């Protein structure tokens, strides 16, 4: 079990003929993800050919519109690799086509565009993840996005994060200890985005196969604090947290558009204090996420259910 | 991206928002001429730097005569102004705004920001004008009033009116204040702002409603559709290393410590800085080489890190996902050779092709210390630098 995506999920790529879209669609196909179509306006009606590492060839049909791609293929999820200038429009097209889930990888979308997008999504059924995110992976079943698939391992720990490479680091630490993941979700580093920590935590809480959660936050905004409040009153599963940016100076945008301490809010130390007050176990350093989780799983007596000792992975 | 006060005022003026008459000058002579042209008995000499807190730092002077204008212009031009936003090194004043001094009957605060929680633009008003609004929000939150704006229809008249009433704009100025609020919102949207502030908004002794100060901050992600704003970029207001890094597509922020960092990904870069601190060191910078770092980019990153004289050692932390560690390793070796390795260099490679990457480092014979764990690599560089 997992959240959001699994082995049966049918996916289309918006921007499939662009270099980035092509590259990562091939990566998804290599992983076994069911990519059933692509969208590039003006290239509809053609096929795009992927040669995989094992020499196999996959052909993916290209459509002019998301609506057409959906009705022809039965896809429920769309992933977006469209440049930032056009990405907001692409998200809205996918929402209009009533895709169940839209994952937007694109970095650099103007924040006012995202405000429009979130207004447009009100009252509609689509869930959005991102933008400016690594994507979503249910290990062994479905990889959508730019994360390296092989560091993941199927299992029972949910991972949710605002970061990309720091998530890989955390996942790597879990896998190295034989602790697999149910699903890893990168919600992205932008200030206005789709799913927030709370939304993903709710899904993990309701997923019988997720037994514990790792939540990786950073400076800027108050999403971690809001999530912590929710965890305190609703979460039935143990959560380990990590917040990066203790050494970040105020007023500077630390790479991510959303990672900025402004007006005295969004500081790492405040977030950590808040999370701890809500019962979240904080990893004393980013290198100790795996260790901290392992200790907590032991304490809850669920270490054995979360560990696959047969398949401890070596880098 | 920040722009100067005088530029913000020029932009807002075009939307019908009144600002005091004024001229931007770069020399003392220009300042004198500007004051003469204004011909008013009281002239304000305002240092134009991007950082806030200029008033408290002595960057805003009231001159009662031409002689005083000269004295203040001489004092301010070329002066390093240290405010709570510039950091201890301060910013050099290179331009001044010479403005008509007006008498102030009442001050207000008016601002627009992007509110993450509601995913909307929010207009904020307060009767506590001219103050640090964050301080007001913390100590007297009841003095802060907000209107959340629906992006589909923009700010409505009733909302602006409600806010104007809430902050006690006098009845005869209410209509004008409503128009001003709507104009500010329009400018905010047109210029892709992330912050627009008028602080203070004043009613003068003569009864005019006027923006005495203005600050616009533009969303960098939107600069592709803001060619006019891009022209206002002032390299003097930025760390030259940050500007250079941006040209190579690197995200770099200079800090005070002695350990230079090069990391892929913003979250991992911040985590690496935190770990350096945790182990008793101080990071010299934040540097995210991004997802597709080429050998050239790595070399540029090295040069930028090494041009900071405070740097005594470098830590490279790469988690190769899409980026292959062997490619990074070759880039690091090449860059180290090009630049000449005068400081300890610890490289941690993990992820795709990490083994062959580490082999490349080991074979290079230029004394690169290779490590496979984040923790060990941080310990190593901290002990080498101390």
XYZ file of C-alpha atoms in Angstrom:
701
model
C 0.000 0.000 0.000
C 1.004 3.568 -0.399
C -0.436 7.014 -0.951
C -1.172 8.935 -4.169
C 0.448 6.561 -6.689
C 0.981 2.818 -7.077
C 1.742 0.123 -9.642
C -1.608 0.599 -11.381
C -1.289 4.388 -11.781
C -1.422 5.562 -15.392
C 0.603 8.697 -16.024
C 0.965 11.265 -18.790
C 3.860 13.717 -19.183
C 3.114 17.335 -20.103
C 6.121 18.654 -22.008
C 7.193 15.151 -23.063
C 9.087 16.302 -26.153
C 11.252 18.827 -24.260
C 14.726 17.714 -23.160
C 13.827 17.557 -19.462
C 10.459 15.911 -19.997
C 11.965 13.341 -22.337
C 14.860 12.501 -20.011
C 12.758 11.997 -16.910
C 9.979 10.173 -18.740
C 12.593 7.661 -19.849
C 13.754 7.397 -16.215
C 10.185 6.706 -15.114
C 9.744 4.046 -17.815
C 13.011 2.413 -16.715
C 11.604 2.260 -13.193
C 8.450 0.602 -14.419
C 6.055 3.524 -14.152
C 3.080 3.223 -16.512
C 3.643 6.278 -18.674
C 0.784 5.975 -21.146
C 0.998 9.250 -23.030
C 2.453 12.677 -23.386
C 1.231 16.167 -24.235
C 2.971 18.712 -26.409
C 0.699 21.145 -28.269
C 1.387 20.884 -31.996
C 2.945 17.421 -31.792
C -0.283 15.474 -31.271
C -0.740 12.345 -33.364
C 2.911 11.360 -33.261
C 4.650 8.678 -31.224
C 7.708 9.265 -29.139
C 10.224 6.439 -28.921
C 12.254 5.637 -25.803
C 15.187 3.245 -25.869
C 15.641 1.847 -22.386
C 18.837 0.690 -20.704
C 17.973 -2.971 -21.193
C 17.686 -2.350 -24.935
C 13.895 -2.459 -24.880
C 11.921 0.140 -26.821
C 8.769 1.892 -25.617
C 6.517 4.016 -27.763
C 4.415 6.665 -26.094
C 1.641 8.483 -27.978
C 1.711 12.296 -27.967
C -1.465 14.414 -27.782
C -2.190 18.106 -28.317
C -4.295 18.523 -25.200
C -4.474 16.987 -21.750
C -8.186 16.256 -22.210
C -7.475 14.209 -25.294
C -4.573 12.374 -23.640
C -6.765 11.515 -20.677
C -9.704 10.205 -22.676
C -7.500 8.184 -25.041
C -5.290 6.599 -22.359
C -7.312 6.561 -19.152
C -4.494 8.287 -17.285
C -5.312 9.764 -13.873
C -2.015 11.467 -13.106
C -0.090 14.092 -15.012
C 3.499 15.232 -14.471
C 4.626 18.634 -15.763
C 8.078 19.501 -17.143
C 6.971 22.621 -18.988
C 9.170 25.796 -18.727
C 8.127 28.293 -15.992
C 6.622 30.758 -18.469
C 3.915 28.275 -19.465
C 3.756 25.959 -16.455
C 0.837 27.614 -14.638
C -1.253 27.276 -17.794
C -0.284 23.606 -18.015
C -1.378 22.989 -14.435
C -4.760 24.620 -15.113
C -5.215 22.592 -18.280
C -4.661 19.391 -16.279
C -7.042 20.584 -13.548
C -9.665 21.407 -16.165
C -9.269 17.907 -17.612
C -10.059 16.589 -14.098
C -6.833 14.682 -13.623
C -6.830 13.226 -10.104
C -3.260 14.247 -9.386
C -0.956 16.783 -11.041
C 2.738 16.827 -10.159
C 4.569 19.960 -11.296
C 8.359 19.644 -11.297
C 9.026 23.041 -12.934
C 11.083 25.519 -10.921
C 10.738 29.285 -11.261
C 6.984 29.874 -11.713
C 6.006 33.456 -10.728
C 4.206 33.452 -7.400
C 1.264 35.489 -8.754
C 0.725 32.737 -11.342
C 0.513 30.188 -8.533
C -1.979 32.386 -6.671
C -4.171 32.307 -9.788
C -3.719 28.549 -10.099
C -4.739 27.908 -6.515
C -7.823 30.124 -6.977
C -8.654 28.213 -10.165
C -8.377 24.900 -8.314
C -10.884 25.836 -5.630
C -13.920 23.565 -5.735
C -12.301 21.199 -8.224
C -11.239 17.643 -7.573
C -7.577 17.705 -8.613
C -4.709 17.442 -6.143
C -1.535 19.341 -7.023
C 1.974 18.540 -5.849
C 4.652 21.185 -6.373
C 5.745 23.187 -8.219
C 9.527 23.226 -7.786
C 9.541 19.707 -6.373
C 11.282 16.376 -7.035
C 7.977 14.478 -7.422
C 6.429 11.382 -5.832
C 7.671 7.822 -5.613
C 6.106 4.640 -4.283
C 9.195 2.435 -4.235
C 9.108 -0.596 -6.457
C 5.839 0.529 -8.045
C 5.746 3.989 -9.502
C 8.272 6.823 -9.814
C 7.085 10.216 -11.055
C 9.685 12.946 -11.002
C 13.399 13.538 -10.941
C 14.491 11.548 -7.864
C 16.984 8.681 -8.275
C 14.822 5.585 -8.026
C 17.429 3.113 -6.852
C 18.048 4.698 -3.429
C 14.473 3.862 -2.430
C 13.161 0.604 -1.037
C 9.568 -0.567 -0.578
C 8.422 -0.425 3.021
C 6.333 1.337 5.623
C 7.791 4.734 6.395
C 6.241 7.749 4.697
C 8.524 10.635 3.744
C 7.334 14.197 3.086
C 9.682 17.068 2.361
C 10.078 20.601 1.001
C 13.511 19.724 -0.315
C 14.942 17.596 -3.136
C 18.458 16.367 -2.462
C 17.979 16.488 1.310
C 15.091 14.054 0.813
C 17.396 11.758 -1.153
C 19.859 12.006 1.723
C 17.143 11.045 4.234
C 15.800 8.200 2.086
C 19.349 6.921 1.610
C 19.847 6.876 5.376
C 16.629 4.853 5.801
C 17.377 2.394 3.026
C 20.930 1.866 4.328
C 19.329 0.680 7.578
C 16.906 -1.582 5.778
C 13.978 0.719 6.505
C 11.788 0.919 3.408
C 9.406 3.679 2.391
C 5.678 3.492 1.630
C 5.725 6.683 -0.455
C 8.102 9.663 -0.598
C 6.509 12.987 -1.489
C 8.436 16.162 -2.320
C 5.974 19.016 -1.854
C 8.400 21.594 -3.208
C 10.187 24.752 -2.166
C 7.843 27.472 -3.418
C 5.812 29.736 -1.124
C 2.473 29.055 -2.846
C 2.012 25.436 -3.834
C -0.333 22.474 -4.011
C -0.372 19.963 -1.159
C 1.132 21.187 2.095
C 2.646 19.052 4.871
C -0.751 18.692 6.563
C -2.429 17.297 3.438
C 0.247 14.650 2.963
C 0.331 13.772 6.671
C -3.437 13.144 6.562
C -2.935 10.716 3.683
C -0.143 8.895 5.532
C -2.254 8.756 8.676
C -5.073 7.069 6.725
C -2.780 4.649 4.897
C -2.738 1.317 6.771
C 0.630 0.444 5.291
C 2.433 3.541 6.557
C 3.589 2.997 10.133
C 5.728 6.096 10.734
C 6.576 9.343 8.944
C 9.669 11.449 8.306
C 8.928 15.136 7.732
C 11.680 17.378 6.353
C 11.098 21.107 6.552
C 13.114 24.242 6.160
C 13.078 27.953 6.939
C 10.321 30.232 5.659
C 6.572 30.350 6.248
C 4.683 28.472 8.949
C 3.651 25.238 7.190
C 5.751 23.109 9.570
C 4.138 24.727 12.594
C 0.638 24.193 11.188
C 1.515 20.570 10.445
C 2.867 20.122 13.976
C -0.405 21.376 15.473
C -2.299 18.894 13.349
C 0.040 16.061 14.308
C -0.434 16.786 18.002
C -4.194 16.489 17.816
C -4.761 13.926 15.047
C -1.735 11.864 14.032
C -1.764 8.304 15.290
C 1.677 7.414 13.922
C 5.097 8.522 15.176
C 6.794 11.364 13.259
C 10.469 12.274 13.009
C 11.258 15.797 11.900
C 14.219 17.663 10.523
C 14.382 21.397 9.773
C 17.243 22.851 7.778
C 18.413 26.446 7.765
C 19.520 27.060 11.370
C 22.481 29.000 9.986
C 20.528 30.885 7.300
C 20.649 34.684 7.611
C 17.328 36.590 7.672
C 16.063 38.297 4.516
C 18.039 36.101 2.104
C 16.378 33.670 -0.252
C 18.219 30.373 0.298
C 17.885 28.827 -3.143
C 14.189 27.932 -2.864
C 11.798 30.821 -3.449
C 10.014 29.910 -0.225
C 13.131 29.511 1.930
C 13.404 32.973 3.379
C 13.172 34.286 6.915
C 11.038 37.407 6.718
C 9.588 39.647 9.356
C 10.845 37.460 12.182
C 8.854 34.434 10.999
C 10.098 31.235 9.446
C 13.196 30.751 11.591
C 14.495 27.200 11.968
C 14.984 27.403 15.743
C 11.351 28.498 16.253
C 10.074 25.714 14.017
C 12.134 23.101 15.854
C 10.857 24.295 19.230
C 7.277 24.193 17.962
C 7.631 20.714 16.466
C 9.182 19.363 19.656
C 6.396 20.899 21.729
C 3.934 18.987 19.536
C 5.657 15.677 20.189
C 7.660 15.354 17.011
C 11.071 13.783 17.442
C 13.673 16.095 15.899
C 16.810 14.606 14.348
C 19.721 16.360 16.100
C 21.411 16.782 12.730
C 20.491 16.095 9.105
C 22.964 13.197 9.181
C 20.979 11.540 11.970
C 17.529 11.277 10.408
C 17.938 7.519 9.885
C 19.341 6.937 13.373
C 16.627 9.029 15.023
C 13.882 7.208 13.146
C 15.352 3.796 13.954
C 15.438 4.636 17.653
C 11.850 5.798 17.544
C 10.676 2.691 15.678
C 12.370 0.562 18.374
C 10.606 2.506 21.117
C 7.252 1.980 19.432
C 8.001 -1.706 18.924
C 7.551 -1.437 15.154
C 11.175 -1.744 14.074
C 10.697 -5.300 12.840
C 7.616 -4.443 10.800
C 9.474 -1.527 9.218
C 12.718 -3.317 8.407
C 13.484 -5.716 5.625
C 16.662 -7.351 6.843
C 17.008 -9.437 3.712
C 17.423 -6.525 1.436
C 19.699 -4.098 3.216
C 21.031 -2.033 0.447
C 24.609 -1.059 -0.150
C 25.480 1.977 -2.203
C 14.673 41.755 -6.472
C 14.735 45.073 -4.639
C 14.559 48.466 -6.304
C 15.324 51.888 -4.850
C 12.838 54.135 -3.080
C 12.966 56.762 -5.828
C 12.295 54.095 -8.467
C 9.374 52.682 -6.505
C 7.956 56.202 -6.163
C 8.312 56.848 -9.909
C 6.400 53.631 -10.645
C 3.639 54.402 -8.151
C 3.317 57.991 -9.379
C 2.331 56.624 -12.768
C -0.598 54.902 -11.008
C -1.849 58.186 -9.621
C -0.329 57.839 -6.153
C 0.968 61.193 -4.897
C 4.593 61.383 -3.810
C 6.568 64.460 -2.725
C 8.359 66.294 -5.547
C 11.969 65.157 -5.648
C 15.112 64.454 -7.663
C 17.632 61.629 -7.614
C 21.257 62.789 -7.457
C 24.707 61.246 -7.446
C 26.922 64.234 -6.512
C 26.889 67.097 -4.033
C 26.540 69.619 -6.878
C 23.513 67.800 -8.243
C 22.062 67.737 -4.731
C 22.436 71.540 -4.456
C 20.869 72.113 -7.839
C 17.988 69.755 -7.010
C 17.320 71.586 -3.728
C 17.369 74.921 -5.552
C 14.923 73.661 -8.170
C 12.565 72.422 -5.457
C 12.762 75.830 -3.855
C 11.077 74.746 -0.666
C 12.198 75.949 2.776
C 12.682 72.407 4.056
C 14.330 69.675 2.006
C 14.782 66.008 2.904
C 18.057 64.340 1.949
C 17.487 60.575 1.754
C 20.188 57.971 1.220
C 19.102 55.531 -1.509
C 20.099 52.019 -0.523
C 17.946 48.925 -0.773
C 18.059 48.041 2.906
C 15.408 49.289 5.294
C 16.044 51.034 8.596
C 17.766 54.029 6.947
C 16.168 56.606 9.208
C 17.459 55.075 12.427
C 20.908 54.624 10.876
C 21.187 58.340 10.055
C 20.481 57.997 6.334
C 17.615 60.516 6.256
C 18.330 64.194 7.017
C 16.139 67.259 7.181
C 17.843 70.357 5.734
C 16.623 73.898 6.418
C 18.998 75.626 4.030
C 21.095 75.021 0.930
C 24.183 74.969 3.136
C 22.672 72.145 5.142
C 21.815 70.285 1.960
C 25.472 70.545 0.959
C 26.664 69.378 4.370
C 24.314 66.397 4.453
C 25.020 65.402 0.849
C 28.752 65.526 1.556
C 28.254 63.470 4.672
C 26.029 60.812 3.105
C 27.502 60.264 -0.370
C 30.159 57.598 -0.097
C 29.266 56.852 3.507
C 28.813 53.245 4.573
C 25.389 52.993 6.114
C 24.828 50.187 8.598
C 21.181 49.349 9.266
C 19.576 46.291 10.835
C 19.059 44.968 7.287
C 22.521 45.584 5.769
C 24.510 43.394 8.125
C 27.567 44.711 9.981
C 29.484 45.488 6.771
C 26.848 48.031 5.705
C 26.132 49.467 2.254
C 27.864 52.415 0.565
C 25.523 55.300 -0.296
C 25.937 56.242 -3.962
C 22.755 58.149 -4.646
C 20.438 60.463 -2.774
C 16.824 61.447 -3.136
C 16.398 65.187 -2.602
C 12.764 65.700 -1.703
C 10.397 68.458 -0.793
C 9.929 68.419 2.961
C 6.283 68.365 4.003
C 4.612 68.745 7.346
C 2.981 65.587 8.599
C -0.419 65.627 10.270
C -0.911 61.850 10.463
C 1.020 58.728 9.462
C -0.273 55.301 8.377
C 1.152 52.021 7.188
C -0.084 50.394 3.974
C 1.356 47.239 2.459
C 0.667 44.283 0.185
C 2.231 40.875 0.680
C 1.809 37.331 -0.554
C 0.226 35.326 2.258
C 1.272 31.685 2.037
C -1.453 30.258 4.240
C -4.388 31.777 2.367
C -2.532 31.625 -0.985
C -3.684 35.151 -1.641
C -2.370 38.669 -1.794
C -3.225 40.432 1.460
C -3.430 44.181 2.030
C -2.265 45.295 5.451
C -3.074 48.626 7.015
C -2.205 50.200 10.335
C -2.548 53.491 12.091
C 0.981 53.000 13.379
C 2.640 54.555 10.357
C 6.361 55.079 10.104
C 7.015 52.233 12.537
C 8.595 48.881 11.912
C 5.429 46.983 10.984
C 6.817 43.660 12.183
C 7.296 45.173 15.597
C 3.706 46.455 15.581
C 2.442 43.020 14.517
C 4.316 41.404 17.390
C 3.522 43.859 20.176
C 0.156 45.376 19.183
C -1.494 42.918 16.775
C -4.879 44.613 17.287
C -3.450 47.646 15.460
C -2.947 45.609 12.272
C -5.837 45.241 9.811
C -5.948 42.933 6.811
C -7.961 42.423 3.656
C -7.512 39.189 1.711
C -7.833 39.748 -2.028
C -9.466 37.356 -4.481
C -7.111 37.201 -7.486
C -10.015 36.660 -9.864
C -11.607 40.040 -9.156
C -8.902 42.056 -7.423
C -9.377 44.334 -4.441
C -13.008 45.466 -4.179
C -14.068 48.955 -3.183
C -15.802 47.733 -0.041
C -12.587 46.050 1.078
C -10.481 49.164 0.577
C -13.176 51.238 2.304
C -13.333 48.809 5.228
C -9.556 48.977 5.627
C -9.558 52.764 5.376
C -12.213 52.951 8.099
C -10.327 50.449 10.239
C -7.197 52.590 10.258
C -9.205 55.782 10.851
C -8.570 57.650 7.638
C -10.582 60.874 8.063
C -13.909 60.945 6.233
C -12.933 63.629 3.721
C -9.903 61.569 2.629
C -11.671 58.226 2.490
C -12.472 58.219 -1.219
C -8.937 59.212 -2.071
C -7.500 56.497 0.202
C -9.699 53.863 -1.464
C -8.404 54.911 -4.890
C -4.831 54.813 -3.608
C -5.264 51.291 -2.223
C -6.707 50.082 -5.512
C -3.861 51.753 -7.415
C -1.292 50.099 -5.164
C -2.867 46.694 -5.782
C -2.845 47.284 -9.545
C 0.850 48.233 -9.452
C 1.568 45.157 -7.321
C -0.007 42.863 -9.910
C 1.354 44.685 -12.974
C 4.937 44.566 -11.692
C 4.810 41.058 -10.175
C 5.651 42.334 -6.726
C 6.150 40.125 -3.735
C 6.047 43.110 -1.376
C 4.721 46.645 -1.888
C 4.892 48.990 1.073
C 4.031 52.600 1.670
C 5.399 53.418 5.082
C 4.489 56.004 5.990
C 1.451 56.970 4.034
C 0.765 60.475 5.333
C -1.799 63.178 5.453
C 0.204 66.385 5.240
C -0.429 69.595 7.145
C -2.098 70.877 3.971
C -4.373 67.852 3.889
C -2.787 65.934 1.008
C -2.626 62.114 1.037
C 0.886 61.123 0.050
C 3.366 58.233 -0.046
C 6.326 59.547 1.919
C 8.286 56.329 1.455
C 7.760 53.416 -0.907
C 9.297 50.018 -1.249
C 8.607 47.504 -3.991
C 10.143 44.053 -4.039
C 9.791 42.171 -7.324
C 9.421 38.384 -7.665
C 12.634 37.195 -9.325
C 10.763 34.333 -10.977
C 8.713 36.903 -12.918
C 11.588 39.003 -14.256
C 11.263 37.325 -17.658
C 8.081 39.367 -18.199
C 9.288 42.543 -16.447
C 11.883 44.005 -18.813
C 11.500 47.519 -17.359
C 12.207 46.276 -13.858
C 15.202 44.240 -14.958
C 16.799 47.514 -16.147
C 16.598 48.835 -12.587
C 18.920 46.148 -11.274
C 21.630 47.882 -9.233
C 24.749 45.700 -8.943
C 26.162 48.075 -6.292
C 23.501 46.861 -3.909
C 24.585 43.251 -4.116
C 27.534 41.244 -3.023
C 29.683 41.123 -6.208
C 30.256 37.412 -5.647
C 26.498 36.817 -5.532
C 26.112 38.677 -8.823
C 28.915 36.686 -10.432
C 27.469 33.416 -9.164
C 24.067 34.282 -10.626
C 25.681 34.684 -14.049
C 26.760 31.034 -13.868
C 23.344 29.915 -12.680
C 24.661 29.272 -9.175
C 22.723 30.228 -6.107
C 25.297 31.769 -3.741
C 24.981 33.711 -0.512
C 27.994 35.003 1.318
C 28.273 34.417 5.082
C 30.901 35.184 7.726
C 32.591 31.837 8.376
C 35.738 30.117 7.104
C 34.424 26.912 5.489
C 33.397 27.301 1.870
C 30.592 24.963 0.822
C 29.508 23.618 -2.532
C 26.381 21.473 -2.458
C 23.713 20.329 -4.904
C 20.212 21.305 -3.842
C 19.071 24.124 -1.581
C 17.819 21.936 1.266
C 20.974 19.837 1.393
C 23.074 23.029 1.162
C 21.320 24.492 4.200
C 21.617 21.154 6.020
C 25.360 21.088 5.281
C 25.809 24.607 6.674
C 23.881 23.613 9.793
C 26.108 20.571 10.303
C 29.276 22.644 9.987
C 27.986 24.893 12.750
C 26.911 21.901 14.840
C 30.451 20.528 14.686
C 31.982 23.800 15.788
C 32.808 25.398 12.425
C 31.311 28.361 10.590
C 30.114 28.214 6.957
C 31.522 30.887 4.641
C 28.655 30.651 2.215
C 25.527 28.980 0.909
C 26.126 27.604 -2.581
C 23.718 25.452 -4.537
C 25.262 24.261 -7.805
C 21.843 23.105 -8.970
C 20.717 19.948 -10.642
C 22.810 19.840 -13.792
C 26.225 21.023 -12.693
C 28.789 20.763 -15.478
C 32.572 20.818 -14.988
C 32.523 24.527 -15.987
C 29.931 25.326 -13.367
C 31.881 23.459 -10.705
C 35.025 25.388 -11.692
C 33.153 28.697 -11.496
C 31.802 27.718 -8.084
C 35.335 26.972 -6.883
C 36.646 30.321 -8.050
C 33.810 32.171 -6.358
C 34.321 30.317 -3.070
C 38.088 30.905 -3.155
C 37.810 34.608 -3.930
C 36.401 35.073 -0.423
C 39.552 35.757 1.642
C 37.905 34.344 4.779
C 37.747 30.854 3.298
C 40.268 28.468 4.873
C 38.869 25.179 3.643
C 36.238 23.805 1.259
C 33.608 21.132 1.682
C 31.889 19.676 -1.370
C 28.750 17.685 -0.564
C 27.005 16.082 -3.516
C 24.123 13.644 -3.467
C 24.085 12.553 -7.078
C 20.646 11.679 -8.282
C 20.336 12.669 -11.862
C 23.771 14.210 -11.533
C 26.457 11.544 -11.791
C 29.190 11.557 -9.141
C 31.939 10.606 -11.607
C 31.136 13.703 -13.677
C 31.228 15.860 -10.546
C 34.486 14.264 -9.418
C 36.128 15.065 -12.774
C 34.831 18.627 -12.526
C 36.187 19.015 -9.001
C 39.622 17.648 -9.972
C 39.785 19.846 -13.059
C 38.703 22.924 -11.136
C 41.135 22.243 -8.308
C 43.959 21.953 -10.848
C 42.901 25.135 -12.673
C 42.473 27.211 -9.557
C 45.362 25.691 -7.605
C 44.484 24.010 -4.365
C 45.814 26.109 -1.502
C 43.274 25.069 1.141
C 42.092 21.702 2.449
C 39.361 20.233 0.252
C 37.002 17.538 1.527
C 34.634 15.967 -0.985
C 31.690 13.819 -0.064
C 30.077 11.975 -2.952
C 27.050 9.772 -2.599
C 24.501 8.460 -5.045
C 24.796 7.603 -8.733
C 28.300 6.352 -9.663
C 29.681 7.408 -6.278
C 32.330 4.673 -6.249
C 33.909 5.651 -9.556
C 33.681 9.296 -8.492
C 35.640 8.575 -5.317
C 38.171 6.648 -7.382
C 38.693 9.661 -9.653
C 39.357 11.835 -6.583
C 41.785 9.284 -5.134
C 43.656 8.938 -8.443
C 44.009 12.675 -8.954
C 47.000 12.883 -6.624
C 46.228 16.455 -5.587
C 45.383 15.778 -1.974
C 41.603 15.821 -2.115
C 40.138 14.186 0.981
C 37.289 11.926 -0.002
C 34.515 10.856 2.304
C 31.328 8.872 1.880
C 29.304 10.173 4.796
C 27.989 13.650 5.383
C 28.908 13.520 9.052
C 32.514 12.378 8.547
C 33.123 14.932 5.824
C 31.891 17.768 8.032
C 34.005 16.595 10.994
C 37.022 16.342 8.722
C 36.785 19.855 7.248
C 36.049 21.458 10.612
C 39.139 19.865 12.182
C 41.331 20.778 9.197
C 40.297 24.428 9.299
C 40.766 24.870 13.025
